[in-house]
Amino acid sequence: NNKLDPLLEQRLNDLDVTWEPRLELREKNYKLLQEFQKREGHANVPKSYQNEDGTKLGQWLTNQRRNKRKNKLEKNMEERLQKMDCWGPLLEQQEKHYILLVQYHDREEHCNVPL
């Protein structure tokens, strides 16, 4: 039986045990992102940005963007970040790369860019 004794569970709750640490960390970072957006007027957090308490908010957002590209981001979080316009830099980067490819194509008459 993997069920926790109710009395022990209550005692652990009284100690503020975190039952879902990943969820709690995600929500903490999301709130920090909201604060950043409110303070800075945008949600384009630089990758190297850390807030005052050392939380690597920029790295967290970079990870969320990577998860989105790989279709591994939870739908709820994707929608929440979409409302904050967190994908802007990603779309801008894709557009810049597209323009560079068009220029290459115009010059070389093909899209087989050497590695």
Short mmCIF file of C-alpha atoms in Angstrom, two decimals, residues 19-84:
data_model
loop_
_atom_site.label_atom_id
_atom_site.label_comp_id
_atom_site.label_asym_id
_atom_site.label_seq_id
_atom_site.Cartn_x
_atom_site.Cartn_y
_atom_site.Cartn_z
CA TRP A 19 4.38 17.86 -2.90
CA GLU A 20 4.91 18.99 -6.49
CA PRO A 21 8.23 20.89 -6.59
CA ARG A 22 8.36 21.20 -10.40
CA LEU A 23 4.90 22.71 -10.53
CA GLU A 24 5.76 25.09 -7.72
CA LEU A 25 9.00 26.15 -9.44
CA ARG A 26 7.18 26.68 -12.74
CA GLU A 27 4.59 28.89 -11.07
CA LYS A 28 7.30 30.85 -9.23
CA ASN A 29 9.12 31.50 -12.51
CA TYR A 30 5.90 32.44 -14.28
CA LYS A 31 5.13 35.00 -11.56
CA LEU A 32 8.67 36.37 -11.86
CA LEU A 33 8.13 36.67 -15.61
CA GLN A 34 4.91 38.60 -15.00
CA GLU A 35 6.79 40.94 -12.66
CA PHE A 36 9.56 41.39 -15.24
CA GLN A 37 7.01 42.23 -17.93
CA LYS A 38 5.24 44.71 -15.68
CA ARG A 39 8.52 46.40 -14.75
CA GLU A 40 10.19 46.35 -18.20
CA GLY A 41 7.14 46.65 -20.45
CA HIS A 42 7.95 43.41 -22.34
CA ALA A 43 8.60 39.72 -21.74
CA ASN A 44 11.74 39.39 -23.86
CA VAL A 45 13.97 38.28 -21.00
CA PRO A 46 17.64 37.99 -22.02
CA LYS A 47 18.95 34.43 -21.72
CA SER A 48 21.58 35.46 -19.16
CA TYR A 49 19.15 37.42 -16.94
CA GLN A 50 18.95 36.52 -13.27
CA ASN A 51 16.68 38.30 -10.84
CA GLU A 52 17.72 39.63 -7.44
CA ASP A 53 17.40 36.27 -5.67
CA GLY A 54 19.53 34.48 -8.28
CA THR A 55 16.67 32.83 -10.18
CA LYS A 56 17.79 32.28 -13.77
CA LEU A 57 14.62 33.62 -15.35
CA GLY A 58 16.19 34.06 -18.78
CA GLN A 59 17.31 30.43 -18.86
CA TRP A 60 13.88 29.28 -17.71
CA LEU A 61 12.17 31.20 -20.52
CA THR A 62 14.70 29.87 -23.03
CA ASN A 63 13.81 26.35 -21.87
CA GLN A 64 10.09 27.09 -22.30
CA ARG A 65 10.72 28.32 -25.85
CA ARG A 66 12.76 25.19 -26.63
CA ASN A 67 9.99 22.99 -25.22
CA LYS A 68 7.48 24.82 -27.40
CA ARG A 69 9.58 24.21 -30.52
CA LYS A 70 9.78 20.51 -29.63
CA ASN A 71 6.04 20.34 -28.84
CA LYS A 72 6.86 19.42 -25.24
CA LEU A 73 5.40 22.47 -23.53
CA GLU A 74 2.21 21.90 -21.59
CA LYS A 75 -0.73 23.48 -23.42
CA ASN A 76 -1.75 25.53 -20.40
CA MET A 77 1.72 27.08 -20.05
CA GLU A 78 1.98 27.65 -23.80
CA GLU A 79 -1.29 29.60 -23.75
CA ARG A 80 -0.25 31.61 -20.70
CA LEU A 81 3.10 32.52 -22.27
CA GLN A 82 1.39 33.30 -25.60
CA LYS A 83 -0.77 35.90 -23.84
CA MET A 84 2.44 37.53 -22.59
#
